[in-house]
PDB file of C-alpha atoms in Angstrom:
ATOM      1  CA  UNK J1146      14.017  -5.457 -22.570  1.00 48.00           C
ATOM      2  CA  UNK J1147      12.571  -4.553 -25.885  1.00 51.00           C
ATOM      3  CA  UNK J1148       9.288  -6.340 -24.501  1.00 60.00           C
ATOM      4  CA  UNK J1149       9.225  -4.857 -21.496  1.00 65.00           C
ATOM      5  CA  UNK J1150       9.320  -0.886 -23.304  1.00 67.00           C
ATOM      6  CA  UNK J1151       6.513  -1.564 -25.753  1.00 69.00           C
ATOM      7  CA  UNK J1152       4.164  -2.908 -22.990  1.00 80.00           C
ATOM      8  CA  UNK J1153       5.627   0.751 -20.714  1.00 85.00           C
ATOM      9  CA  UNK J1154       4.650   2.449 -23.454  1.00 84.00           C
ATOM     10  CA  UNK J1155       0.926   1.215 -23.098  1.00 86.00           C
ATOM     11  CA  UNK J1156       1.287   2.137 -19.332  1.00 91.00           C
ATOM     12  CA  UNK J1157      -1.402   3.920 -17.531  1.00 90.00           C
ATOM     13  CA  UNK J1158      -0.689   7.496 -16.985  1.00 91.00           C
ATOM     14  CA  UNK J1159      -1.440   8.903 -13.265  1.00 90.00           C
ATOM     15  CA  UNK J1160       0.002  12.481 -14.861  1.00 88.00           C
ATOM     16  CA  UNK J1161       2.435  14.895 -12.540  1.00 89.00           C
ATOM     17  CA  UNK J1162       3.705  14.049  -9.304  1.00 90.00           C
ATOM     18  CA  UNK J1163       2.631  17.120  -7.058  1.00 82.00           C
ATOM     19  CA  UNK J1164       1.811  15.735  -3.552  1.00 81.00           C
ATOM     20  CA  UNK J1165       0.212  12.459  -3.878  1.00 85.00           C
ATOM     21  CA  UNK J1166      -0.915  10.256  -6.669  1.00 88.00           C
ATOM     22  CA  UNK J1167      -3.075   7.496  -5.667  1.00 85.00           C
ATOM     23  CA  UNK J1168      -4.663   4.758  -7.885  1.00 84.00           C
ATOM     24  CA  UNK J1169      -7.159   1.682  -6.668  1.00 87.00           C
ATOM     25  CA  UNK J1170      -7.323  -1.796  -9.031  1.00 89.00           C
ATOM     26  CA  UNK J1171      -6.625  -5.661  -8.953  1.00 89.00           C
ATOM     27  CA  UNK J1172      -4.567  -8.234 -10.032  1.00 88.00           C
ATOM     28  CA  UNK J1173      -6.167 -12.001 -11.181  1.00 85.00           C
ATOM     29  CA  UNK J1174      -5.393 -15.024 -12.647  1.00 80.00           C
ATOM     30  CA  UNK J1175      -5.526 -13.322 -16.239  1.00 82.00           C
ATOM     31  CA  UNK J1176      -3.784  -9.669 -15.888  1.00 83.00           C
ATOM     32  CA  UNK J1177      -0.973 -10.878 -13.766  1.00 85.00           C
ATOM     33  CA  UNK J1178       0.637  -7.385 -14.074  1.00 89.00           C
ATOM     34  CA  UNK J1179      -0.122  -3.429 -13.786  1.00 92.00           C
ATOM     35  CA  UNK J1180       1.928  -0.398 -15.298  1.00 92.00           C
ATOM     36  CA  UNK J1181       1.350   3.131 -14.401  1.00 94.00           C
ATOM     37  CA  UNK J1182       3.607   5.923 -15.530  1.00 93.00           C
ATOM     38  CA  UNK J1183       4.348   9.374 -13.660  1.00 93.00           C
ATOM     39  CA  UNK J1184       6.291  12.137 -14.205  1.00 92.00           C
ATOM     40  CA  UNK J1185       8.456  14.919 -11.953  1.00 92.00           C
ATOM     41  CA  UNK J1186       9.342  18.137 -12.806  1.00 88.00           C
ATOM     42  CA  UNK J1187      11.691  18.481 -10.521  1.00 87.00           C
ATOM     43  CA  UNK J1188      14.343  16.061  -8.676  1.00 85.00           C
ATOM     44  CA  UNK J1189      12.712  14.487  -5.308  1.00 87.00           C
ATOM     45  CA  UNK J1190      12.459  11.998  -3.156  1.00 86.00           C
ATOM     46  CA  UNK J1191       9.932   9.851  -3.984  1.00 90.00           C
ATOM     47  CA  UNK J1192       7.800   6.809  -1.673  1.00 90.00           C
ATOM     48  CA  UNK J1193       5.880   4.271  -3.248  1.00 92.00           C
ATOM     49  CA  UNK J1194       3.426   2.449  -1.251  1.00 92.00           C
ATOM     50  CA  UNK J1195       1.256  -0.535  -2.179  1.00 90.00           C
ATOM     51  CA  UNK J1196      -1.026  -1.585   0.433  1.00 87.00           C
ATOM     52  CA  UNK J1197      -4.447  -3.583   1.231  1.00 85.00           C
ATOM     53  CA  UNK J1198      -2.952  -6.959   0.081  1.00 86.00           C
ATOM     54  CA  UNK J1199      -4.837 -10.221  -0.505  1.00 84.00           C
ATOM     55  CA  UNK J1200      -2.130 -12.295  -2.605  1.00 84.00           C
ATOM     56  CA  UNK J1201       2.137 -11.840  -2.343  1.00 86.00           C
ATOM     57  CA  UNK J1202       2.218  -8.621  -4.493  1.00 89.00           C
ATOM     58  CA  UNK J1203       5.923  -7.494  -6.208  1.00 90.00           C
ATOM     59  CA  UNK J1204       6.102  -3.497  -6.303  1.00 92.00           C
ATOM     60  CA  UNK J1205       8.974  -2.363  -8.772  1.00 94.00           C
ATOM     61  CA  UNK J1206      10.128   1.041  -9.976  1.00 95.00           C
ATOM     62  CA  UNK J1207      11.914   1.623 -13.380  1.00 92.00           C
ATOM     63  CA  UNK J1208      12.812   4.745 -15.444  1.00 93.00           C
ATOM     64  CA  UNK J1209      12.253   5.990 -18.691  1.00 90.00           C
ATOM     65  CA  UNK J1210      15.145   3.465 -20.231  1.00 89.00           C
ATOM     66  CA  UNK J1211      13.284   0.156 -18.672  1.00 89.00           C
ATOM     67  CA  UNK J1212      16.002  -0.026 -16.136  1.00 90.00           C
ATOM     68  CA  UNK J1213      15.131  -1.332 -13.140  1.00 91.00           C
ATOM     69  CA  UNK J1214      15.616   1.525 -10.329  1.00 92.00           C
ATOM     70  CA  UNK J1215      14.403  -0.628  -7.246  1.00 91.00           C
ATOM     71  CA  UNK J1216      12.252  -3.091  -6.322  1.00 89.00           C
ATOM     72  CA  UNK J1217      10.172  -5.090  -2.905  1.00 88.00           C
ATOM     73  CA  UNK J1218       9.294  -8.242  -2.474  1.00 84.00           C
ATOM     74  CA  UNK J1219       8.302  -8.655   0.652  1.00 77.00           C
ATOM     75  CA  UNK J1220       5.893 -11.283   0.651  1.00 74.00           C
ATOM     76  CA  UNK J1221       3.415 -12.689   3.317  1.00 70.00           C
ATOM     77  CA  UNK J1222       0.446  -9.927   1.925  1.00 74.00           C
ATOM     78  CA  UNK J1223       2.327  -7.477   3.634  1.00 78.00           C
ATOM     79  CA  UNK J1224       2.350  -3.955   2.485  1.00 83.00           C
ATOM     80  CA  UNK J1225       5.613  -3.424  -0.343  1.00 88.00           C
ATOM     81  CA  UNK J1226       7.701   0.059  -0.073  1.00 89.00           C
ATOM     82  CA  UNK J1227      10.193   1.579  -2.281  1.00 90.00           C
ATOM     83  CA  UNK J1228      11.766   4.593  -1.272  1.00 86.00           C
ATOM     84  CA  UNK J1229      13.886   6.773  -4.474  1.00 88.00           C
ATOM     85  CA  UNK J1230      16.045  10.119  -4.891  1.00 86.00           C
ATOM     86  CA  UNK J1231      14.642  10.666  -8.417  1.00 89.00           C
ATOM     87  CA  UNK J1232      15.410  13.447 -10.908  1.00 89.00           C
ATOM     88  CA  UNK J1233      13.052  14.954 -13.005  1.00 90.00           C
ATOM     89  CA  UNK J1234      11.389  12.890 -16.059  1.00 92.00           C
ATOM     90  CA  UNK J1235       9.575   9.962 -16.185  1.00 94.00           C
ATOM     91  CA  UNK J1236       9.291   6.628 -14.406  1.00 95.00           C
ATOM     92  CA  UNK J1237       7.137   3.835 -14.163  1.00 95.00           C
ATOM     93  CA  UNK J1238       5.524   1.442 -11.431  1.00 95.00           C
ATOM     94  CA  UNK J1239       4.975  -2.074 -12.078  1.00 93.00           C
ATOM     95  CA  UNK J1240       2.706  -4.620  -9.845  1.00 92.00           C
ATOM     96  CA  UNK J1241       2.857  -7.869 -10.468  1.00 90.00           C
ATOM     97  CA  UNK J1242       1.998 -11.277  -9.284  1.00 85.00           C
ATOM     98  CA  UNK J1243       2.783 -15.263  -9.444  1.00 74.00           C
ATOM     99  CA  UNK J1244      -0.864 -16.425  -8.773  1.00 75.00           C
ATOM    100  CA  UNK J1245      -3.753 -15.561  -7.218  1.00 76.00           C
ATOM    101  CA  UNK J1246      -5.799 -12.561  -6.895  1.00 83.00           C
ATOM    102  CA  UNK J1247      -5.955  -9.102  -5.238  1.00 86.00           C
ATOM    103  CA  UNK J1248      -6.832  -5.416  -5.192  1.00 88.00           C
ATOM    104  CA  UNK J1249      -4.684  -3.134  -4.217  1.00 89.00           C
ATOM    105  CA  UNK J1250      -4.137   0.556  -3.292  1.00 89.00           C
ATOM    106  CA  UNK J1251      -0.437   2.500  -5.198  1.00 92.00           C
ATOM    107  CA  UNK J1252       0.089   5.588  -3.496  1.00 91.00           C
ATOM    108  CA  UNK J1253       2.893   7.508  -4.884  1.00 92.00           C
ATOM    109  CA  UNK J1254       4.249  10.501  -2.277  1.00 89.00           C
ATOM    110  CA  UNK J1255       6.592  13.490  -2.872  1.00 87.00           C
ATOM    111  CA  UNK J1256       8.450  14.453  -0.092  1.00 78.00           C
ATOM    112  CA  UNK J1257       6.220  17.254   0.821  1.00 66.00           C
ATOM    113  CA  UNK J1258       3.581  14.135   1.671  1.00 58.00           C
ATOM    114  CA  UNK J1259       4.309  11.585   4.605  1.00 50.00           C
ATOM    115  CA  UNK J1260       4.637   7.606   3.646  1.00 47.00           C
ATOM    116  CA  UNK J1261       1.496   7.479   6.317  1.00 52.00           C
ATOM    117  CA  UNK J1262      -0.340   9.513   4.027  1.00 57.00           C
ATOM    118  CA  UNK J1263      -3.530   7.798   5.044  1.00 70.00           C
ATOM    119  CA  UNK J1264      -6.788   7.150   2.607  1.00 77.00           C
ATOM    120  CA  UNK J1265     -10.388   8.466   3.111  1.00 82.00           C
ATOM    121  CA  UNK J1266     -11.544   5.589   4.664  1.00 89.00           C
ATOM    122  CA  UNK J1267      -8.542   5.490   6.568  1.00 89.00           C
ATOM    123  CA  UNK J1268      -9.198   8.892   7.882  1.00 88.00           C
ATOM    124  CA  UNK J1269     -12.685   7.894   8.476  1.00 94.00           C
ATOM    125  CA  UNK J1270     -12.002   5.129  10.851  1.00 95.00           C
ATOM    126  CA  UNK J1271      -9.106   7.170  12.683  1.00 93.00           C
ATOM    127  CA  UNK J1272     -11.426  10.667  12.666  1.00 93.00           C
ATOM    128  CA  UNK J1273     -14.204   8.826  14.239  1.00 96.00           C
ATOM    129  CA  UNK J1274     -12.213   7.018  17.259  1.00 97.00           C
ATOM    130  CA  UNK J1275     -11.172  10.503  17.812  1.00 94.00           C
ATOM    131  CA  UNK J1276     -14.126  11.919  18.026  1.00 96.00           C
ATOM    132  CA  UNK J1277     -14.915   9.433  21.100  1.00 97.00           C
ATOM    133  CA  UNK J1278     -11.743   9.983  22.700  1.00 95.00           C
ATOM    134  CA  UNK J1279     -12.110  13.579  22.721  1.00 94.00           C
ATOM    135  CA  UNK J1280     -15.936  13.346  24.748  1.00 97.00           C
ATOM    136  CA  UNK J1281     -13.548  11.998  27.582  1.00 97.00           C
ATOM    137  CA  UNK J1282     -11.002  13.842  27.169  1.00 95.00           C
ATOM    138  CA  UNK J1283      -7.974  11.013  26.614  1.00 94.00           C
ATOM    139  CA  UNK J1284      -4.799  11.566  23.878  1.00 91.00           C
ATOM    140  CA  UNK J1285      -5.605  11.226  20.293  1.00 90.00           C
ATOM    141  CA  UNK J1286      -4.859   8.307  18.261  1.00 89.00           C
ATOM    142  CA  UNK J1287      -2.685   8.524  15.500  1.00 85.00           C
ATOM    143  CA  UNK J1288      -2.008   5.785  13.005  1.00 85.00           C
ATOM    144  CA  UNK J1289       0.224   3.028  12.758  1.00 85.00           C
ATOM    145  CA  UNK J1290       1.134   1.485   9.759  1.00 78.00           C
ATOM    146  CA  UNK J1291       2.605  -1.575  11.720  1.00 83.00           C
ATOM    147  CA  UNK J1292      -0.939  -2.451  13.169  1.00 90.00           C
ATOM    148  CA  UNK J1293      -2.322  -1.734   9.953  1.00 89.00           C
ATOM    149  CA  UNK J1294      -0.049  -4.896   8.577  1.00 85.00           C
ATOM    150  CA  UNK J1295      -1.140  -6.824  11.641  1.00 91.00           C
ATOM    151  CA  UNK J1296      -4.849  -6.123  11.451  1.00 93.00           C
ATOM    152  CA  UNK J1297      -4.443  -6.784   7.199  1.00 90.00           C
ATOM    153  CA  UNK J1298      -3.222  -9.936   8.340  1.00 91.00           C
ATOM    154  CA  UNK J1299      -5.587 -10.999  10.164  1.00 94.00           C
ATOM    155  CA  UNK J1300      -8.665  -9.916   8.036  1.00 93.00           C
ATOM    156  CA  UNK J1301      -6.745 -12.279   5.394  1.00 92.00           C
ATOM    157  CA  UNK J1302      -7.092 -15.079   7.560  1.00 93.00           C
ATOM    158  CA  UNK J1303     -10.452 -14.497   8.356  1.00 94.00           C
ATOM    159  CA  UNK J1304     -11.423 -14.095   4.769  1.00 92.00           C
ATOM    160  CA  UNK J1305      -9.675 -17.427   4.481  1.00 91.00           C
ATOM    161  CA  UNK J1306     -12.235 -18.921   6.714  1.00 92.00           C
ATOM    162  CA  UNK J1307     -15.301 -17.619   4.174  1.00 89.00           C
ATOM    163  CA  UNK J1308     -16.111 -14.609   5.851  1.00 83.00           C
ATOM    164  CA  UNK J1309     -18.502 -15.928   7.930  1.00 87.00           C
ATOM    165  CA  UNK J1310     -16.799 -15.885  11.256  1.00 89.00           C
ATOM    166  CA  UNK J1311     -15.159 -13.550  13.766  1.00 93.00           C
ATOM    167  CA  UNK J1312     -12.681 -14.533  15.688  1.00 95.00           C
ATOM    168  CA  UNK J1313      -9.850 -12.794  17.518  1.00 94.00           C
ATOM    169  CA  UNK J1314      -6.162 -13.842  17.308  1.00 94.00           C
ATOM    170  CA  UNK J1315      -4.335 -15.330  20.322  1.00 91.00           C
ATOM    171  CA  UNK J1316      -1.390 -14.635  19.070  1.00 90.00           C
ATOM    172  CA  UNK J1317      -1.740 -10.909  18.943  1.00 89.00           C
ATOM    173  CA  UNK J1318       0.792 -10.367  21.773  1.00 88.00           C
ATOM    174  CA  UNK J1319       0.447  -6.504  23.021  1.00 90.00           C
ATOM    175  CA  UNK J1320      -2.534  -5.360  20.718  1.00 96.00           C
ATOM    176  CA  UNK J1321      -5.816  -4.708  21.372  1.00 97.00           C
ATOM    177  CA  UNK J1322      -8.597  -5.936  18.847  1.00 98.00           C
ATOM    178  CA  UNK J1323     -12.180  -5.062  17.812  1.00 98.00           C
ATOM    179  CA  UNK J1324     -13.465  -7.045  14.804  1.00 98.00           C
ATOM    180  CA  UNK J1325     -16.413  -6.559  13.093  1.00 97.00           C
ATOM    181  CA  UNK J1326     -18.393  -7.370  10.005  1.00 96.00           C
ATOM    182  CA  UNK J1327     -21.675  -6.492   7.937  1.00 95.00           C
ATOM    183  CA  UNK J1328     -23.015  -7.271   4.621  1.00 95.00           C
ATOM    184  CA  UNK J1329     -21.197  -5.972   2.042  1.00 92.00           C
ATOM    185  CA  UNK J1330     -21.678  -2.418   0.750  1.00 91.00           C
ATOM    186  CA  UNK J1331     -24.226  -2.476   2.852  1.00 95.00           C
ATOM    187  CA  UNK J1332     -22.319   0.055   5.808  1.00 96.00           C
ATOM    188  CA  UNK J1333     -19.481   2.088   5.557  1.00 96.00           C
ATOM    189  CA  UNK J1334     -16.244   2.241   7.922  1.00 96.00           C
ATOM    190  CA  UNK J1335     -17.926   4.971  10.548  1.00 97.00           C
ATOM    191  CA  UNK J1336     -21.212   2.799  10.572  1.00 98.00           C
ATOM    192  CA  UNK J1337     -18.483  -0.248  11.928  1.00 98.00           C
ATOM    193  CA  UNK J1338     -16.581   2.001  14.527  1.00 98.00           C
ATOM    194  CA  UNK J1339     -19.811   4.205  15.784  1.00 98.00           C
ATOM    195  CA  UNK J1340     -21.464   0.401  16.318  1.00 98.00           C
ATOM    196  CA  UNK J1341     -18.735  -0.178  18.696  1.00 98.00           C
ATOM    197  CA  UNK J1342     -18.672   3.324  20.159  1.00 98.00           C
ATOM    198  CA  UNK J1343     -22.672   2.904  20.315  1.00 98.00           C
ATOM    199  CA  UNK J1344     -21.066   1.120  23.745  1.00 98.00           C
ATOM    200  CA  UNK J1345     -21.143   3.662  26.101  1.00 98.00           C
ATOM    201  CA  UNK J1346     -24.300   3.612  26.609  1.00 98.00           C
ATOM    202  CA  UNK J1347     -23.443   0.637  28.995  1.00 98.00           C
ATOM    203  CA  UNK J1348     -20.355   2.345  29.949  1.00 98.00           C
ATOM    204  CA  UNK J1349     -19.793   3.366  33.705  1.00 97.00           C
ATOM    205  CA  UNK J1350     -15.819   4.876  34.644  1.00 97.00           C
ATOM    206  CA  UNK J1351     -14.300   2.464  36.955  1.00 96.00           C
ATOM    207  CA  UNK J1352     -11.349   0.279  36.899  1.00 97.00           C
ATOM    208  CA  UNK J1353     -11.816  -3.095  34.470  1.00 98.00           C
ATOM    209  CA  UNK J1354     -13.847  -5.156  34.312  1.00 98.00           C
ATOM    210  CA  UNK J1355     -16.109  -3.235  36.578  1.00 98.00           C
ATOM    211  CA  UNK J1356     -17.280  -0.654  33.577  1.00 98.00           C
ATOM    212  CA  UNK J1357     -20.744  -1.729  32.835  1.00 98.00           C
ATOM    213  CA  UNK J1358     -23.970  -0.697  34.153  1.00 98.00           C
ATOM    214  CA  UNK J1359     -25.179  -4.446  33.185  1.00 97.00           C
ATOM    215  CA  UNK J1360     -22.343  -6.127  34.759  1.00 97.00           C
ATOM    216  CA  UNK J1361     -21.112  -7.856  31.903  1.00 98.00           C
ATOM    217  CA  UNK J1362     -17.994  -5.823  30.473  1.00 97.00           C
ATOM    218  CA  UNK J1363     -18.119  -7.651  27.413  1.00 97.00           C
ATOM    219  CA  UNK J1364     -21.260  -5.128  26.776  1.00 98.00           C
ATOM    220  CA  UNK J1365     -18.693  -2.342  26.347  1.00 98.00           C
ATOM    221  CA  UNK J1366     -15.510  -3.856  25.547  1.00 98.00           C
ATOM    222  CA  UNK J1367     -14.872  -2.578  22.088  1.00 98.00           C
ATOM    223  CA  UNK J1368     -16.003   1.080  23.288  1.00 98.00           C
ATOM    224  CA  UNK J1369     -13.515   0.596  26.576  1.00 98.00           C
ATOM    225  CA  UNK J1370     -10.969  -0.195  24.120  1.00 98.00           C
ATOM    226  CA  UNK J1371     -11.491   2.827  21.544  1.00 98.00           C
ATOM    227  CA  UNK J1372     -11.341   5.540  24.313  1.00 98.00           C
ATOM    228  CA  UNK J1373      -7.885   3.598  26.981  1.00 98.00           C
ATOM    229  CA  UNK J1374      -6.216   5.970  27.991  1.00 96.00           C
ATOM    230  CA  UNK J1375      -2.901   4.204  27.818  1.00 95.00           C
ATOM    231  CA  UNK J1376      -3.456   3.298  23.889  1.00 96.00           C
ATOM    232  CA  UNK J1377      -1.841   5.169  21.826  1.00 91.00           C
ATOM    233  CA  UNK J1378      -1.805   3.986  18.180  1.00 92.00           C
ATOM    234  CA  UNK J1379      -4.215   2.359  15.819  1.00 93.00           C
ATOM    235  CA  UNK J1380      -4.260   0.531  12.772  1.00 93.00           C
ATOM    236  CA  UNK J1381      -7.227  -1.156  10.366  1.00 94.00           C
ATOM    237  CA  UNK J1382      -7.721  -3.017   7.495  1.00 93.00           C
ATOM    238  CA  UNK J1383     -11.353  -3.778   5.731  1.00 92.00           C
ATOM    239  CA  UNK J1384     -11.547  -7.086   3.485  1.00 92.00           C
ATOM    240  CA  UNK J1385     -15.034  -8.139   1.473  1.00 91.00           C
ATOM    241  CA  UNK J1386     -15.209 -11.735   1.279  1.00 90.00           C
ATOM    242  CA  UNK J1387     -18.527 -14.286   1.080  1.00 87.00           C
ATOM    243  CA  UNK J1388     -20.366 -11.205   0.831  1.00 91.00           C
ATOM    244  CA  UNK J1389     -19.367  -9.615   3.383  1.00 93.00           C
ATOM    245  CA  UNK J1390     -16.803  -6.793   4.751  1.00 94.00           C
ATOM    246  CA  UNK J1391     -14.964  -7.754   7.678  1.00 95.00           C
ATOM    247  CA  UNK J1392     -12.999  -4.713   9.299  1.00 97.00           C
ATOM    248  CA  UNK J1393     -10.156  -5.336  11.968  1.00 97.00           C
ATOM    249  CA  UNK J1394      -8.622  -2.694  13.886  1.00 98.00           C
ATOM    250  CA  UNK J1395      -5.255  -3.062  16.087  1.00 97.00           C
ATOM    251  CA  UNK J1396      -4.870  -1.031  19.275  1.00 97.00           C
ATOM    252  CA  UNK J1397      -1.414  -0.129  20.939  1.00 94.00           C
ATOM    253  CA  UNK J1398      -0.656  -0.152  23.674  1.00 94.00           C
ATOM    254  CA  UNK J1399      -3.954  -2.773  24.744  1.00 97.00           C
ATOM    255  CA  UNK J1400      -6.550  -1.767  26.317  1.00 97.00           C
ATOM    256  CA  UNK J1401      -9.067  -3.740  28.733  1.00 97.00           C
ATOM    257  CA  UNK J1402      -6.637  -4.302  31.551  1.00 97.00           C
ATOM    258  CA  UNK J1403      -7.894  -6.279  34.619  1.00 97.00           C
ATOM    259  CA  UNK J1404      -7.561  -4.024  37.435  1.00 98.00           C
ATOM    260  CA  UNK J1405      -6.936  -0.809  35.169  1.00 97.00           C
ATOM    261  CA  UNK J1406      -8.881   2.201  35.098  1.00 97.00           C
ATOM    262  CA  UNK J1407     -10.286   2.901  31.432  1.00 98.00           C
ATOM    263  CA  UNK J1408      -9.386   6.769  32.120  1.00 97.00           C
TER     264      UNK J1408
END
């Protein structure tokens, strides 16, 4: 214990919990472990989130004593959560690790914020579907933090591969995908999503697959998907791997129905 509250006293400190506190950095074979520190000035209820996994990541929260308060471990590179009634003072967040090596996002949410706070680039990549959806007039999107697991999941597995190839899961039962990928750095998250919505040039309205003025609905298949009626929900992850950033987004309900009208 002793050890433990000389290396929280070394802790990084994010400052004042007003809103949202929200921190970017990465675990490797050498720093197997991250502190932060942050403090309340009044009693809330406070969410911890720790997303954008590329290793099994352990998310814990203690208090000023070293005691643990809670802790998740939920393994497979999926996103860890801890959810706290906390009174005012100060607490820490620790992220830690076995092996291997990850970044990671800590987002740290007052009640006044929503777990599904979403990033910039989140916001990005959701804002600019939108922006297609509403030039033909379908529901807005709003974003899923399940399909964000699935799609982080599978941009793990293709960054397992090198990050050389695309290729869509089978197994993605009732989710749409669109995949794509570009050197890295090189393009940002609305370059990726206006490539697919660059699309509609091709696009004609008709029931699928008939949608394409060049007969080939493969020509518009990632814009058909952004603007389906029917889908509802959306969710994206963005690895960099082999020089490269590979950026998955998962669609719900599907889209690109045989025999379905787009609109």
């Amino acid at each position: 214990m002793s050890q433990l509250k000389s290396k929280l006293a070394k802790a990084k400190n994010l400052g004042v919990l007003r809103n949202t506190l929200e921190f970017n950095d990465s675990l490797n074979f050498k720093n197997r472990q991250d502190l932060y520190r942050f403090s309340l000035r009044a009693s809330d209820t406070v969410s911890l989130v720790l997303k954008q996994l590329q290793a099994n990541v352990d998310l814990e929260l203690i208090d000023k004593s070293g005691q643990q308060i809670a802790i998740s471990k939920r393994g497979a590179r999926r996103n860890e959560k801890i959810k706290a009634n906390l009174d005012s003072g100060t607490y820490y967040v620790r992220i830690f690790h076995e092996s291997g090596q990850t970044s990671y996002r800590l987002k740290i949410l007052g009640s006044g914020s929503e777990v599904t706070s979403l990033s910039a680039e989140e916001q990005q990549i959701l804002d600019t579907h939108n922006r297609y959806r509403r030039e033909v007039g379908v529901p807005l999107l709003t974003w899923s933090n399940e399909l964000e697991d699935a799609a982080r999941k599978w941009a793990n597995h293709l960054a397992a591969l090198g990050g050389n190839t695309l290729e869509h899961d089978s197994n993605s039962g009732d989710q749409g995908e669109n995949l794509w990928a570009g050197s890295a750095g090189a393009f940002t998250v609305i370059d990726a999503v206006n490539l697919w919505g660059s699309e509609k040039r091709f696009f004609r309205l008709g029931t699928f697959p008939d949608v394409s003025t060049t007969g080939d609905w493969t020509d518009v298949g990632h814009y058909t998907q952004m603007i389906w009626r029917k889908t509802l929900h959306l969710g994206c992850s963005r690895v960099t791997v082999g020089g490269n950033d590979i950026l998955v987004c998962r669609y719900s309900p599907s889209g690109n129905y045989i025999g379905q009208p787009v609109l």
